[in-house]
Amino acid sequence: MSITDAGNSVTRVNSRLSGFRNLSPDQRRKTVCHAAGLTEQDATMLRGAGALPLTVADGMIENVIGTFELPMGVAANFVVNGKDYLIPMAVEEPSVVAAASYMARIARGCGGFEASSTSPVMRAQIQVLGLGDPHGSRVRVLAAREEIIAQANTRDRVLVDLGGGCRDVEAHVFENTPVGHMLVVHLLVDVRDAMGANTVNTMAEAVAPIVEKITGGSVRLRILSNLADLRVTRARVRLSPESLETSEFSGERMITGIVEACALAIVDPYRAATHNKGIMNGIDPIVVATGNDWRAIEAGAHAWAARSGRYTSLSRWERDGEGHLVGTLELPMALGLVGGATKTHPAARAALKLMKIESAQELAQITVAVGLAQNMAAIRALATEGIQRGHMALHARNIAILAGATGNQVQFVAGKLASEHDVRVDRAREILAEMEAGEG
């Protein structure tokens, strides 16, 4: 139930939705929209069908012939920095939404997730070639810092008025590249609630003539970096052994298994790639649902995972001095609330409204918390009964549909497949045949 605070229009949400998974899609949508105080129009946008008109899609990208739909789910139970959130997730993979919601329920009983972010600073890169004195050019560029910043900030007065804008200049020399000495100038830009790509690209192009004049070289590339290492978000969760206990495993056994599973991802890039993919299983669906650039987030995350020169785990799972499990996740998170599809796509606007987001940093913190929850779900399963047991049970519905089940048949066939631990298309067809024979 939503609660409107006296004196303002802020609506608090209780993300603990008991029995939510047992409702129909229409009932779920009504439930979350009522809980978040959304309008009927918002509910229609979240339903998806027809939410993106072809006329709007045609203006978003080139050569449009239609639109492509993904299932939109809602992860429940999340508490981040003491605030409840209902989290929209656009994803095709079974078990992702369920796993995140279940882990959030466990974390909820232990205080939920804590998260924090640095300032939303993005980098623009300006590549300079043809230099006889790259180190000397670097010093001259840094000496002209104020002039370069001033020129960059002429390109976005609105951003500057909002408290953002170009903050600083860096210059890096690369010697003996395949094309000779190279100087790369970085503009450090506070982009506020934007993802920032268009802003920093425009600023880089605006200062390129000044850089050429200062260095005597030739500017080539002028482009943002998706390794947003100054725009980092962190999430943390602390869980008691009691909260992790099941009928099959003690809490201590769970903690040991999770810590051991993470250890393999820390030392082995083959495991780290899959471990980190599981984290992105939680992050990408929110990025997609809110109209943000999931490819930029993926690129930044994996570059961050390899920043030491060796690809490793993005998360860390440890046992603290009191025997509690502590999980942490830190990665670049360049998300925006303004610009691009976040404003153009009606469903993305409704998704942000559902979460009641007030800043891009808040969105980043929620997103990283969900990534940490998804990671916990995956390695918890791996460390105990194995990944397939829960995943295949949820995948059984897809298999039933693929085998030709419709209507009430889907749930019956999926349930039988899951109970038999034999989730195969040919077995689903056998069950369907048995049902038809019985009806005949």
Short mmCIF file of C-alpha atoms in Angstrom, two decimals:
data_model
loop_
_atom_site.label_atom_id
_atom_site.label_comp_id
_atom_site.label_asym_id
_atom_site.label_seq_id
_atom_site.Cartn_x
_atom_site.Cartn_y
_atom_site.Cartn_z
CA MET A 1 0.00 0.00 0.00
CA SER A 2 1.30 3.45 -0.81
CA ILE A 3 1.61 6.11 1.88
CA THR A 4 1.52 9.81 1.04
CA ASP A 5 3.58 11.88 3.47
CA ALA A 6 1.77 14.81 5.04
CA GLY A 7 2.79 18.09 3.48
CA ASN A 8 4.22 16.69 0.26
CA SER A 9 3.44 14.36 -2.62
CA VAL A 10 6.17 11.78 -2.00
CA THR A 11 4.73 8.29 -2.02
CA ARG A 12 6.49 5.61 -0.02
CA VAL A 13 6.23 2.06 -1.29
CA ASN A 14 6.20 -1.24 0.55
CA SER A 15 8.13 -3.57 -1.76
CA ARG A 16 7.17 -6.68 0.22
CA LEU A 17 4.41 -8.11 -1.98
CA SER A 18 3.26 -11.38 -0.43
CA GLY A 19 1.91 -13.91 -2.93
CA PHE A 20 2.85 -11.67 -5.85
CA ARG A 21 4.09 -14.50 -8.06
CA ASN A 22 0.76 -16.32 -7.76
CA LEU A 23 -1.17 -13.47 -9.41
CA SER A 24 -1.93 -13.12 -13.10
CA PRO A 25 0.10 -10.56 -15.12
CA ASP A 26 -2.82 -8.10 -15.07
CA GLN A 27 -3.24 -8.52 -11.30
CA ARG A 28 0.49 -8.03 -10.73
CA ARG A 29 0.51 -4.86 -12.78
CA LYS A 30 -2.47 -3.46 -10.89
CA THR A 31 -0.83 -4.38 -7.59
CA VAL A 32 2.48 -2.63 -8.27
CA CYS A 33 0.83 0.41 -9.82
CA HIS A 34 -1.47 0.75 -6.82
CA ALA A 35 1.47 0.30 -4.43
CA ALA A 36 3.44 3.00 -6.25
CA GLY A 37 0.49 5.33 -6.76
CA LEU A 38 0.75 5.23 -10.56
CA THR A 39 -1.95 6.25 -13.01
CA GLU A 40 -3.89 4.08 -15.45
CA GLN A 41 -1.79 5.58 -18.23
CA ASP A 42 1.40 4.50 -16.45
CA ALA A 43 -0.05 1.00 -16.06
CA THR A 44 -0.78 0.87 -19.78
CA MET A 45 2.80 1.87 -20.58
CA LEU A 46 4.19 -0.81 -18.26
CA ARG A 47 2.00 -3.42 -19.94
CA GLY A 48 4.11 -2.84 -23.02
CA ALA A 49 1.76 -3.74 -25.85
CA GLY A 50 1.63 -0.66 -28.06
CA ALA A 51 3.59 1.42 -25.56
CA LEU A 52 6.13 2.38 -28.22
CA PRO A 53 4.29 3.67 -31.33
CA LEU A 54 6.01 3.09 -34.66
CA THR A 55 6.10 6.83 -35.22
CA VAL A 56 8.19 7.28 -32.05
CA ALA A 57 10.36 4.24 -32.80
CA ASP A 58 11.02 5.62 -36.29
CA GLY A 59 12.48 8.73 -34.71
CA MET A 60 14.70 6.82 -32.30
CA ILE A 61 16.78 4.76 -34.76
CA GLU A 62 17.18 4.28 -38.50
CA ASN A 63 15.41 1.94 -40.94
CA VAL A 64 12.66 1.05 -38.47
CA ILE A 65 10.33 -1.80 -39.51
CA GLY A 66 8.75 -2.58 -36.14
CA THR A 67 9.42 -2.98 -32.44
CA PHE A 68 10.70 -5.90 -30.37
CA GLU A 69 9.15 -6.82 -27.03
CA LEU A 70 10.78 -8.33 -23.95
CA PRO A 71 9.00 -9.56 -20.82
CA MET A 72 8.83 -6.85 -18.16
CA GLY A 73 8.93 -8.20 -14.63
CA VAL A 74 9.05 -6.49 -11.25
CA ALA A 75 11.53 -7.49 -8.56
CA ALA A 76 9.99 -7.12 -5.11
CA ASN A 77 11.28 -6.99 -1.53
CA PHE A 78 14.16 -4.57 -2.16
CA VAL A 79 15.28 -2.15 0.52
CA VAL A 80 18.21 0.10 -0.45
CA ASN A 81 19.50 2.72 2.00
CA GLY A 82 16.40 2.19 4.11
CA LYS A 83 13.94 2.84 1.26
CA ASP A 84 11.65 0.29 -0.38
CA TYR A 85 11.72 -0.11 -4.16
CA LEU A 86 9.68 -1.98 -6.75
CA ILE A 87 12.15 -2.62 -9.55
CA PRO A 88 11.18 -3.08 -13.22
CA MET A 89 13.35 -5.57 -15.12
CA ALA A 90 13.14 -6.19 -18.89
CA VAL A 91 14.73 -9.57 -19.54
CA GLU A 92 14.12 -12.81 -21.42
CA GLU A 93 15.98 -15.21 -19.11
CA PRO A 94 13.97 -17.26 -16.60
CA SER A 95 14.89 -17.13 -12.88
CA VAL A 96 16.48 -13.67 -12.95
CA VAL A 97 13.56 -11.72 -11.45
CA ALA A 98 12.63 -14.51 -9.05
CA ALA A 99 16.20 -14.95 -7.82
CA ALA A 100 16.75 -11.22 -7.25
CA SER A 101 13.43 -10.94 -5.37
CA TYR A 102 14.22 -13.93 -3.17
CA MET A 103 17.66 -12.66 -2.23
CA ALA A 104 16.19 -9.21 -1.54
CA ARG A 105 13.72 -10.86 0.83
CA ILE A 106 16.58 -12.45 2.77
CA ALA A 107 18.52 -9.17 2.81
CA ARG A 108 15.40 -7.28 3.88
CA GLY A 109 15.37 -9.16 7.18
CA CYS A 110 18.96 -8.05 7.78
CA GLY A 111 18.44 -4.36 7.02
CA GLY A 112 18.58 -4.47 3.23
CA PHE A 113 21.32 -3.09 1.02
CA GLU A 114 23.55 -0.07 1.55
CA ALA A 115 24.75 1.83 -1.52
CA SER A 116 26.69 4.98 -2.38
CA SER A 117 27.95 6.77 -5.47
CA THR A 118 30.67 9.19 -6.44
CA SER A 119 29.85 12.34 -8.42
CA PRO A 120 28.53 11.72 -11.98
CA VAL A 121 31.79 12.57 -13.75
CA MET A 122 32.40 11.30 -17.28
CA ARG A 123 35.54 11.46 -19.41
CA ALA A 124 35.90 12.79 -22.93
CA GLN A 125 39.08 11.83 -24.81
CA ILE A 126 40.87 13.96 -27.40
CA GLN A 127 43.59 12.12 -29.33
CA VAL A 128 46.50 14.24 -30.59
CA LEU A 129 49.04 12.93 -33.14
CA GLY A 130 52.01 14.34 -35.02
CA LEU A 131 53.85 15.65 -31.95
CA GLY A 132 57.60 16.01 -31.75
CA ASP A 133 57.46 16.81 -28.03
CA PRO A 134 54.52 14.91 -26.52
CA HIS A 135 55.65 15.52 -22.93
CA GLY A 136 56.11 19.20 -23.57
CA SER A 137 52.72 19.34 -25.23
CA ARG A 138 51.20 17.68 -22.18
CA VAL A 139 52.57 20.37 -19.88
CA ARG A 140 51.30 23.16 -22.18
CA VAL A 141 47.82 21.61 -22.24
CA LEU A 142 47.70 21.42 -18.44
CA ALA A 143 48.88 25.04 -18.21
CA ALA A 144 45.91 26.04 -20.40
CA ARG A 145 43.46 24.18 -18.16
CA GLU A 146 41.26 27.20 -17.39
CA GLU A 147 40.95 28.20 -21.05
CA ILE A 148 40.03 24.65 -22.09
CA ILE A 149 37.43 24.29 -19.30
CA ALA A 150 35.86 27.64 -20.16
CA GLN A 151 35.56 26.72 -23.84
CA ALA A 152 34.05 23.32 -23.01
CA ASN A 153 31.44 24.89 -20.77
CA THR A 154 30.23 27.22 -23.52
CA ARG A 155 28.67 24.16 -25.15
CA ASP A 156 26.13 23.37 -22.42
CA ARG A 157 25.02 26.38 -20.39
CA VAL A 158 21.99 24.50 -19.06
CA LEU A 159 24.24 21.83 -17.53
CA VAL A 160 26.45 24.50 -15.98
CA ASP A 161 23.40 26.25 -14.53
CA LEU A 162 22.34 22.92 -12.98
CA GLY A 163 25.69 22.68 -11.18
CA GLY A 164 27.49 20.46 -13.69
CA GLY A 165 29.96 21.08 -16.48
CA CYS A 166 33.61 20.50 -17.25
CA ARG A 167 35.56 20.28 -14.00
CA ASP A 168 39.13 19.43 -14.92
CA VAL A 169 41.60 18.46 -17.63
CA GLU A 170 44.05 15.56 -17.72
CA ALA A 171 46.71 14.76 -20.31
CA HIS A 172 48.32 11.35 -20.89
CA VAL A 173 51.31 10.50 -23.09
CA PHE A 174 51.53 7.16 -24.89
CA GLU A 175 54.93 6.45 -26.39
CA ASN A 176 55.76 4.03 -29.19
CA THR A 177 52.21 3.24 -30.26
CA PRO A 178 51.67 1.72 -33.73
CA VAL A 179 51.28 5.31 -35.03
CA GLY A 180 54.07 6.92 -33.02
CA HIS A 181 53.91 9.20 -29.98
CA MET A 182 50.41 10.13 -28.87
CA LEU A 183 48.92 12.61 -26.43
CA VAL A 184 45.41 12.01 -25.13
CA VAL A 185 43.65 14.88 -23.39
CA HIS A 186 40.80 14.06 -21.01
CA LEU A 187 37.95 16.40 -20.12
CA LEU A 188 36.36 15.50 -16.79
CA VAL A 189 32.71 16.52 -16.95
CA ASP A 190 30.05 16.44 -14.24
CA VAL A 191 26.97 15.47 -16.27
CA ARG A 192 24.46 15.59 -13.37
CA ASP A 193 21.41 13.40 -14.16
CA ALA A 194 22.38 12.62 -17.77
CA MET A 195 24.26 9.60 -19.02
CA GLY A 196 26.42 12.27 -20.62
CA ALA A 197 27.60 10.89 -23.97
CA ASN A 198 26.27 13.70 -26.13
CA THR A 199 27.46 16.37 -23.73
CA VAL A 200 31.05 15.18 -23.38
CA ASN A 201 31.35 14.45 -27.11
CA THR A 202 30.20 17.98 -27.94
CA MET A 203 32.65 19.46 -25.44
CA ALA A 204 35.52 17.40 -26.85
CA GLU A 205 34.79 18.69 -30.34
CA ALA A 206 34.54 22.28 -29.06
CA VAL A 207 38.00 22.29 -27.46
CA ALA A 208 39.77 20.39 -30.24
CA PRO A 209 40.91 23.59 -32.07
CA ILE A 210 42.39 24.96 -28.83
CA VAL A 211 44.24 21.71 -28.20
CA GLU A 212 45.66 21.75 -31.73
CA LYS A 213 46.80 25.35 -31.30
CA ILE A 214 48.46 24.62 -27.95
CA THR A 215 50.22 21.42 -29.04
CA GLY A 216 50.87 22.00 -32.73
CA GLY A 217 49.59 18.49 -33.35
CA SER A 218 46.59 17.10 -35.18
CA VAL A 219 43.47 16.07 -33.30
CA ARG A 220 41.88 12.80 -34.39
CA LEU A 221 39.39 11.10 -32.08
CA ARG A 222 37.07 13.21 -29.88
CA ILE A 223 34.86 10.81 -27.96
CA LEU A 224 33.70 9.81 -24.48
CA SER A 225 35.14 6.84 -22.61
CA ASN A 226 32.76 4.16 -21.39
CA LEU A 227 35.24 3.28 -18.66
CA ALA A 228 33.55 5.73 -16.27
CA ASP A 229 36.05 5.15 -13.50
CA LEU A 230 35.18 8.46 -11.80
CA ARG A 231 31.47 7.60 -11.75
CA VAL A 232 31.51 4.57 -9.48
CA THR A 233 28.68 3.05 -7.45
CA ARG A 234 29.09 0.64 -4.55
CA ALA A 235 26.63 -1.67 -2.81
CA ARG A 236 26.98 -3.72 0.35
CA VAL A 237 24.89 -6.33 2.15
CA ARG A 238 25.49 -8.09 5.48
CA LEU A 239 23.64 -11.32 6.23
CA SER A 240 23.46 -13.38 9.39
CA PRO A 241 23.97 -17.16 9.30
CA GLU A 242 20.38 -17.58 10.51
CA SER A 243 19.00 -15.68 7.52
CA LEU A 244 20.74 -18.04 5.09
CA GLU A 245 19.75 -21.30 6.77
CA THR A 246 17.55 -23.77 4.84
CA SER A 247 16.11 -27.18 5.58
CA GLU A 248 19.07 -28.73 3.77
CA PHE A 249 21.98 -26.44 4.70
CA SER A 250 23.07 -24.55 7.78
CA GLY A 251 23.79 -20.85 7.55
CA GLU A 252 27.47 -21.48 8.23
CA ARG A 253 27.61 -23.98 5.37
CA MET A 254 25.95 -21.45 3.06
CA ILE A 255 28.44 -18.74 3.98
CA THR A 256 31.40 -21.05 3.49
CA GLY A 257 30.12 -22.15 0.10
CA ILE A 258 29.48 -18.58 -1.11
CA VAL A 259 32.91 -17.36 0.02
CA GLU A 260 34.59 -20.35 -1.66
CA ALA A 261 32.63 -19.80 -4.88
CA CYS A 262 33.70 -16.16 -4.98
CA ALA A 263 37.32 -17.15 -4.39
CA LEU A 264 37.37 -19.06 -7.67
CA ALA A 265 36.03 -16.03 -9.55
CA ILE A 266 38.70 -13.83 -7.98
CA VAL A 267 41.60 -15.99 -9.17
CA ASP A 268 40.31 -17.52 -12.41
CA PRO A 269 39.18 -15.39 -15.40
CA TYR A 270 37.22 -18.31 -16.88
CA ARG A 271 35.02 -18.42 -13.78
CA ALA A 272 35.08 -14.62 -13.40
CA ALA A 273 33.49 -14.16 -16.83
CA THR A 274 30.47 -16.27 -15.84
CA HIS A 275 30.39 -14.88 -12.30
CA ASN A 276 30.27 -11.32 -13.66
CA LYS A 277 27.69 -12.29 -16.27
CA GLY A 278 25.47 -13.30 -13.38
CA ILE A 279 25.91 -9.86 -11.84
CA MET A 280 24.96 -8.25 -15.15
CA ASN A 281 21.87 -10.51 -15.23
CA GLY A 282 20.56 -8.24 -12.48
CA ILE A 283 21.94 -4.96 -13.79
CA ASP A 284 21.15 -5.07 -17.52
CA PRO A 285 17.37 -5.63 -17.18
CA ILE A 286 17.01 -2.42 -15.16
CA VAL A 287 19.19 -0.51 -17.61
CA VAL A 288 17.04 -1.76 -20.49
CA ALA A 289 13.75 -1.10 -18.68
CA THR A 290 14.73 2.52 -17.98
CA GLY A 291 15.89 3.24 -21.54
CA ASN A 292 19.56 3.51 -20.64
CA ASP A 293 22.55 2.25 -22.63
CA TRP A 294 23.17 -1.32 -21.46
CA ARG A 295 26.08 -1.75 -23.88
CA ALA A 296 27.91 1.16 -22.26
CA ILE A 297 27.28 -0.33 -18.82
CA GLU A 298 28.55 -3.74 -19.95
CA ALA A 299 31.69 -2.25 -21.52
CA GLY A 300 32.47 -0.22 -18.42
CA ALA A 301 31.86 -3.13 -16.05
CA HIS A 302 34.15 -5.57 -17.86
CA ALA A 303 36.87 -2.95 -18.37
CA TRP A 304 36.66 -2.24 -14.63
CA ALA A 305 36.97 -5.96 -13.88
CA ALA A 306 40.25 -6.01 -15.83
CA ARG A 307 41.70 -2.71 -14.60
CA SER A 308 44.50 -4.48 -12.68
CA GLY A 309 45.67 -6.11 -15.91
CA ARG A 310 43.93 -9.39 -15.09
CA TYR A 311 40.20 -10.04 -15.44
CA THR A 312 38.65 -10.84 -12.08
CA SER A 313 35.43 -10.84 -10.06
CA LEU A 314 33.50 -7.57 -9.77
CA SER A 315 32.12 -8.59 -6.37
CA ARG A 316 33.63 -9.79 -3.12
CA TRP A 317 32.04 -12.13 -0.57
CA GLU A 318 33.63 -12.45 2.88
CA ARG A 319 32.90 -13.65 6.41
CA ASP A 320 33.27 -10.88 8.96
CA GLY A 321 34.50 -11.14 12.55
CA GLU A 322 31.02 -11.96 13.84
CA GLY A 323 30.50 -14.77 11.35
CA HIS A 324 28.17 -12.80 9.07
CA LEU A 325 28.35 -12.92 5.28
CA VAL A 326 29.35 -9.58 3.75
CA GLY A 327 28.97 -8.96 0.02
CA THR A 328 30.23 -5.88 -1.82
CA LEU A 329 30.00 -4.79 -5.44
CA GLU A 330 31.71 -1.79 -7.02
CA LEU A 331 31.65 -0.76 -10.67
CA PRO A 332 31.18 2.22 -13.02
CA MET A 333 27.51 3.07 -13.48
CA ALA A 334 26.84 5.75 -16.11
CA LEU A 335 23.05 5.94 -15.97
CA GLY A 336 20.83 8.89 -16.79
CA LEU A 337 17.34 10.17 -16.18
CA VAL A 338 17.36 12.77 -18.95
CA GLY A 339 18.10 12.46 -22.65
CA GLY A 340 17.86 9.55 -25.06
CA ALA A 341 15.32 6.77 -24.65
CA THR A 342 14.85 7.53 -20.94
CA LYS A 343 12.65 10.43 -22.06
CA THR A 344 11.57 9.18 -25.50
CA HIS A 345 10.30 5.70 -24.63
CA PRO A 346 6.96 5.82 -22.77
CA ALA A 347 7.57 2.51 -20.98
CA ALA A 348 10.99 3.71 -19.78
CA ARG A 349 9.40 6.81 -18.30
CA ALA A 350 6.81 4.67 -16.54
CA ALA A 351 9.53 2.34 -15.23
CA LEU A 352 11.38 5.27 -13.66
CA LYS A 353 8.13 6.53 -12.19
CA LEU A 354 7.48 3.10 -10.68
CA MET A 355 10.80 3.26 -8.83
CA LYS A 356 10.24 6.87 -7.75
CA ILE A 357 13.78 7.80 -8.70
CA GLU A 358 14.96 11.31 -7.83
CA SER A 359 18.48 11.27 -9.29
CA ALA A 360 20.72 9.30 -11.63
CA GLN A 361 22.87 8.39 -8.65
CA GLU A 362 19.87 6.88 -6.86
CA LEU A 363 19.10 4.81 -9.97
CA ALA A 364 22.72 3.64 -10.07
CA GLN A 365 22.62 2.60 -6.42
CA ILE A 366 19.46 0.54 -6.88
CA THR A 367 20.89 -1.07 -10.01
CA VAL A 368 24.14 -2.12 -8.32
CA ALA A 369 22.21 -3.47 -5.32
CA VAL A 370 20.17 -5.67 -7.66
CA GLY A 371 23.39 -6.84 -9.33
CA LEU A 372 24.72 -7.86 -5.93
CA ALA A 373 21.48 -9.69 -5.09
CA GLN A 374 21.57 -11.54 -8.40
CA ASN A 375 25.20 -12.52 -7.80
CA MET A 376 24.33 -13.85 -4.36
CA ALA A 377 21.49 -15.91 -5.79
CA ALA A 378 23.72 -17.51 -8.40
CA ILE A 379 26.65 -18.44 -6.19
CA ARG A 380 24.34 -19.52 -3.37
CA ALA A 381 22.78 -22.03 -5.75
CA LEU A 382 26.15 -23.10 -7.15
CA ALA A 383 27.55 -23.62 -3.68
CA THR A 384 24.65 -25.85 -2.62
CA GLU A 385 22.20 -27.72 -4.86
CA GLY A 386 23.69 -26.55 -8.17
CA ILE A 387 22.48 -23.93 -10.61
CA GLN A 388 20.17 -26.13 -12.66
CA ARG A 389 17.72 -27.19 -9.99
CA GLY A 390 16.05 -23.82 -9.52
CA HIS A 391 16.78 -22.43 -12.96
CA MET A 392 15.36 -25.39 -14.87
CA ALA A 393 12.21 -25.43 -12.76
CA LEU A 394 11.53 -21.87 -13.88
CA HIS A 395 12.66 -22.66 -17.43
CA ALA A 396 10.04 -25.43 -17.60
CA ARG A 397 7.34 -22.98 -18.68
CA ASN A 398 9.39 -22.01 -21.73
CA ILE A 399 9.90 -25.67 -22.58
CA ALA A 400 6.18 -26.39 -22.20
CA ILE A 401 5.29 -23.56 -24.58
CA LEU A 402 7.97 -24.69 -27.03
CA ALA A 403 6.42 -28.17 -26.99
CA GLY A 404 3.04 -26.72 -27.97
CA ALA A 405 1.28 -26.25 -24.63
CA THR A 406 -1.30 -23.47 -24.44
CA GLY A 407 -3.53 -21.96 -21.74
CA ASN A 408 -3.84 -24.09 -18.62
CA GLN A 409 -1.69 -26.79 -20.23
CA VAL A 410 1.42 -24.64 -19.74
CA GLN A 411 1.32 -24.66 -15.95
CA PHE A 412 0.41 -28.36 -15.77
CA VAL A 413 3.19 -29.48 -18.13
CA ALA A 414 5.75 -27.17 -16.51
CA GLY A 415 4.85 -28.45 -13.05
CA LYS A 416 5.22 -32.06 -14.13
CA LEU A 417 8.57 -31.40 -15.81
CA ALA A 418 9.86 -29.66 -12.71
CA SER A 419 8.64 -32.39 -10.33
CA GLU A 420 10.33 -35.04 -12.47
CA HIS A 421 13.54 -32.97 -12.74
CA ASP A 422 13.40 -33.76 -16.45
CA VAL A 423 12.97 -30.46 -18.30
CA ARG A 424 13.09 -31.50 -21.98
CA VAL A 425 10.96 -30.63 -25.01
CA ASP A 426 10.44 -34.29 -25.95
CA ARG A 427 9.26 -35.11 -22.41
CA ALA A 428 6.90 -32.11 -22.53
CA ARG A 429 5.45 -33.44 -25.79
CA GLU A 430 4.93 -36.83 -24.17
CA ILE A 431 3.01 -35.20 -21.31
CA LEU A 432 0.88 -33.25 -23.78
CA ALA A 433 0.14 -36.44 -25.69
CA GLU A 434 -0.88 -38.17 -22.46
CA MET A 435 -3.18 -35.25 -21.61
CA GLU A 436 -4.82 -35.38 -25.03
CA ALA A 437 -5.25 -39.14 -24.83
CA GLY A 438 -6.85 -38.81 -21.41
CA GLU A 439 -9.23 -36.13 -22.67
CA GLY A 440 -10.14 -38.28 -25.66
#
